[in-house]
Amino acid sequence: MENTILEVRSLSKSFGKVEVFDDISFSLEKGSVMAMIGASGSGKTTMLRCLNFLETPDEGQILVNGECIYDALDSSTHQEKDIRHKRLHFGLVFQSFNLFPQYTALRNVTLACELLATENSDYRTGRSRIISDINSRARNLLDQVGLSDKLDSFPHQLSGGQQQRVAIARALAMKPDILCFDEPTSALDPELTGEVLKVIKSLAEVHTTMLIVTHEMSFARDVADNVVFMDSGAIVEQGPPSQVISNPRESRTRQFLDRYLE
């Protein structure tokens, strides 16, 4: 479809004899938000790691903007030298922030962009301008997530919610096609969860394409355009939140939601 930005076709992944997920297929439209829900161990995080090339799928294909960037049957899509550039399609915000403790908030956001810029043929002659542009964008992003007063703060000087917002700004700085979140509030105290969800909601309002693994059901219902429920490595049900969360068709989905929302 013309507006499809991500297409996952029959993806499978195992670790030894342990099958994590099998024959998973779904698509994501540009500017939309997909929430992936399900019990721990259902394969959601491994799915994100496969999309970001932190794990290698055993079978299937991954397409971005109609281009096949991974095909288990095509060794030319497995080249290590190309993996870093393929990762640029995705931005991943981890559960536990993963900021560099020795760098300020601003430096955490600019570092990867500067490293990437060194590969630009214009970098040597235009270094000053390029670095200035990167710093300006980073400052704007930190302002966007409500941290304009924390540019020079180190991670240990920030709350968990603030660290996660720096991580979001860092992911956005790379201008990914798809922004992925792996349970972005699971490491936060309840009182800090709201500030992170508010930032994600603001990104949804400007049509940032996002794939969010979450246990925040009310948030998924309010923000997502589509919801995927995974169980035991399979997609049990997918559709709009009004169906999957508010009026699930599958008994397994109802059992999960009944237990989770008790």
Tab-separated table of C-alpha atoms in Angstrom, residues 56-198:
chain	number	residue	atom	x	y	z
A	56	THR	CA	18.799	-11.501	13.472
A	57	PRO	CA	15.481	-13.084	12.430
A	58	ASP	CA	15.645	-16.723	11.349
A	59	GLU	CA	12.955	-16.392	8.697
A	60	GLY	CA	10.942	-13.692	6.963
A	61	GLN	CA	11.358	-10.230	5.512
A	62	ILE	CA	11.429	-6.627	6.732
A	63	LEU	CA	10.475	-3.867	4.294
A	64	VAL	CA	10.711	-0.108	4.871
A	65	ASN	CA	9.139	2.263	2.362
A	66	GLY	CA	8.722	-0.651	-0.023
A	67	GLU	CA	12.406	-1.626	0.073
A	68	CYS	CA	13.355	-5.017	1.461
A	69	ILE	CA	16.066	-4.299	4.015
A	70	TYR	CA	16.163	-7.856	5.378
A	71	ASP	CA	15.347	-11.193	3.778
A	72	ALA	CA	16.339	-14.357	5.606
A	73	LEU	CA	16.770	-16.109	2.257
A	74	ASP	CA	18.912	-13.362	0.702
A	75	SER	CA	22.423	-13.217	2.138
A	76	SER	CA	23.026	-9.828	0.492
A	77	THR	CA	20.711	-8.257	3.080
A	78	HIS	CA	22.783	-9.679	5.963
A	79	GLN	CA	25.999	-7.756	5.326
A	80	GLU	CA	27.434	-6.339	8.551
A	81	LYS	CA	28.715	-3.230	6.778
A	82	ASP	CA	25.139	-2.315	5.819
A	83	ILE	CA	23.512	-3.039	9.184
A	84	ARG	CA	24.404	0.321	10.739
A	85	HIS	CA	22.763	2.212	7.906
A	86	LYS	CA	19.683	-0.018	8.003
A	87	ARG	CA	19.333	0.771	11.698
A	88	LEU	CA	18.919	4.432	10.765
A	89	HIS	CA	15.375	3.629	9.612
A	90	PHE	CA	14.539	2.983	13.266
A	91	GLY	CA	15.027	4.841	16.512
A	92	LEU	CA	14.838	2.703	19.651
A	93	VAL	CA	14.082	3.979	23.150
A	94	PHE	CA	15.009	1.307	25.690
A	95	GLN	CA	13.376	0.475	29.014
A	96	SER	CA	16.429	1.520	31.016
A	97	PHE	CA	17.436	4.755	29.202
A	98	ASN	CA	20.981	3.575	28.257
A	99	LEU	CA	22.431	7.085	28.377
A	100	PHE	CA	26.198	7.573	28.437
A	101	PRO	CA	26.885	8.517	32.080
A	102	GLN	CA	30.037	10.517	31.248
A	103	TYR	CA	28.207	12.898	28.894
A	104	THR	CA	25.745	15.719	29.466
A	105	ALA	CA	22.170	15.531	28.221
A	106	LEU	CA	23.098	17.649	25.205
A	107	ARG	CA	26.129	15.519	24.359
A	108	ASN	CA	24.086	12.328	24.662
A	109	VAL	CA	21.792	13.698	21.954
A	110	THR	CA	24.495	15.004	19.601
A	111	LEU	CA	27.092	12.229	19.795
A	112	ALA	CA	25.641	9.731	17.305
A	113	CYS	CA	24.712	12.513	14.882
A	114	GLU	CA	28.285	13.811	14.891
A	115	LEU	CA	29.720	10.348	14.337
A	116	LEU	CA	27.387	9.838	11.398
A	117	ALA	CA	28.250	13.264	9.991
A	118	THR	CA	31.943	12.345	9.746
A	119	GLU	CA	30.996	9.981	6.912
A	120	ASN	CA	29.649	12.927	4.909
A	121	SER	CA	31.933	14.035	2.105
A	122	ASP	CA	31.330	17.662	3.095
A	123	TYR	CA	32.289	17.131	6.737
A	124	ARG	CA	35.945	18.167	6.455
A	125	THR	CA	35.212	21.498	4.793
A	126	GLY	CA	31.877	22.188	6.499
A	127	ARG	CA	32.598	20.780	9.965
A	128	SER	CA	31.868	23.975	11.889
A	129	ARG	CA	28.491	24.498	10.218
A	130	ILE	CA	27.512	20.832	10.512
A	131	ILE	CA	28.359	20.698	14.237
A	132	SER	CA	26.447	23.946	14.789
A	133	ASP	CA	23.384	22.541	13.022
A	134	ILE	CA	23.539	19.307	15.068
A	135	ASN	CA	23.783	21.228	18.333
A	136	SER	CA	20.927	23.528	17.339
A	137	ARG	CA	18.675	20.586	16.498
A	138	ALA	CA	19.598	18.813	19.745
A	139	ARG	CA	18.747	21.905	21.786
A	140	ASN	CA	15.393	22.171	20.003
A	141	LEU	CA	14.617	18.511	20.667
A	142	LEU	CA	15.505	18.773	24.346
A	143	ASP	CA	13.264	21.824	24.528
A	144	GLN	CA	10.523	19.810	22.808
A	145	VAL	CA	10.679	17.160	25.548
A	146	GLY	CA	10.718	19.818	28.273
A	147	LEU	CA	14.415	19.749	29.176
A	148	SER	CA	15.766	23.073	27.909
A	149	ASP	CA	17.073	23.774	31.414
A	150	LYS	CA	18.957	20.450	31.656
A	151	LEU	CA	21.312	20.685	28.670
A	152	ASP	CA	24.453	20.556	30.808
A	153	SER	CA	23.171	18.031	33.353
A	154	PHE	CA	24.678	14.560	33.560
A	155	PRO	CA	22.413	11.480	33.745
A	156	HIS	CA	23.011	10.994	37.480
A	157	GLN	CA	21.664	14.516	38.021
A	158	LEU	CA	18.382	13.699	36.267
A	159	SER	CA	15.307	11.821	37.419
A	160	GLY	CA	14.319	8.622	35.631
A	161	GLY	CA	11.629	10.460	33.714
A	162	GLN	CA	14.089	13.138	32.623
A	163	GLN	CA	16.625	10.522	31.528
A	164	GLN	CA	13.983	8.788	29.436
A	165	ARG	CA	13.056	12.083	27.809
A	166	VAL	CA	16.732	12.623	26.909
A	167	ALA	CA	16.674	9.142	25.372
A	168	ILE	CA	13.622	10.103	23.298
A	169	ALA	CA	15.365	13.270	22.092
A	170	ARG	CA	18.448	11.214	21.206
A	171	ALA	CA	16.371	8.802	19.112
A	172	LEU	CA	14.586	11.663	17.345
A	173	ALA	CA	17.877	13.383	16.551
A	174	MET	CA	18.722	10.641	14.060
A	175	LYS	CA	15.512	11.419	12.110
A	176	PRO	CA	14.294	7.801	11.973
A	177	ASP	CA	11.410	6.685	9.775
A	178	ILE	CA	9.956	4.769	12.721
A	179	LEU	CA	10.397	5.496	16.422
A	180	CYS	CA	10.272	2.352	18.577
A	181	PHE	CA	9.654	2.214	22.320
A	182	ASP	CA	10.320	-0.845	24.462
A	183	GLU	CA	8.113	-0.418	27.532
A	184	PRO	CA	9.345	3.167	27.987
A	185	THR	CA	7.804	3.623	31.444
A	186	SER	CA	8.505	0.213	33.018
A	187	ALA	CA	11.633	1.469	34.855
A	188	LEU	CA	9.898	4.576	36.201
A	189	ASP	CA	8.069	5.351	39.402
A	190	PRO	CA	4.339	5.886	38.764
A	191	GLU	CA	4.640	9.632	39.400
A	192	LEU	CA	7.250	9.948	36.619
A	193	THR	CA	5.368	7.830	34.086
A	194	GLY	CA	2.975	10.618	33.156
A	195	GLU	CA	5.671	13.027	31.967
A	196	VAL	CA	7.090	10.453	29.547
A	197	LEU	CA	3.675	9.420	28.241
A	198	LYS	CA	2.843	13.102	27.718
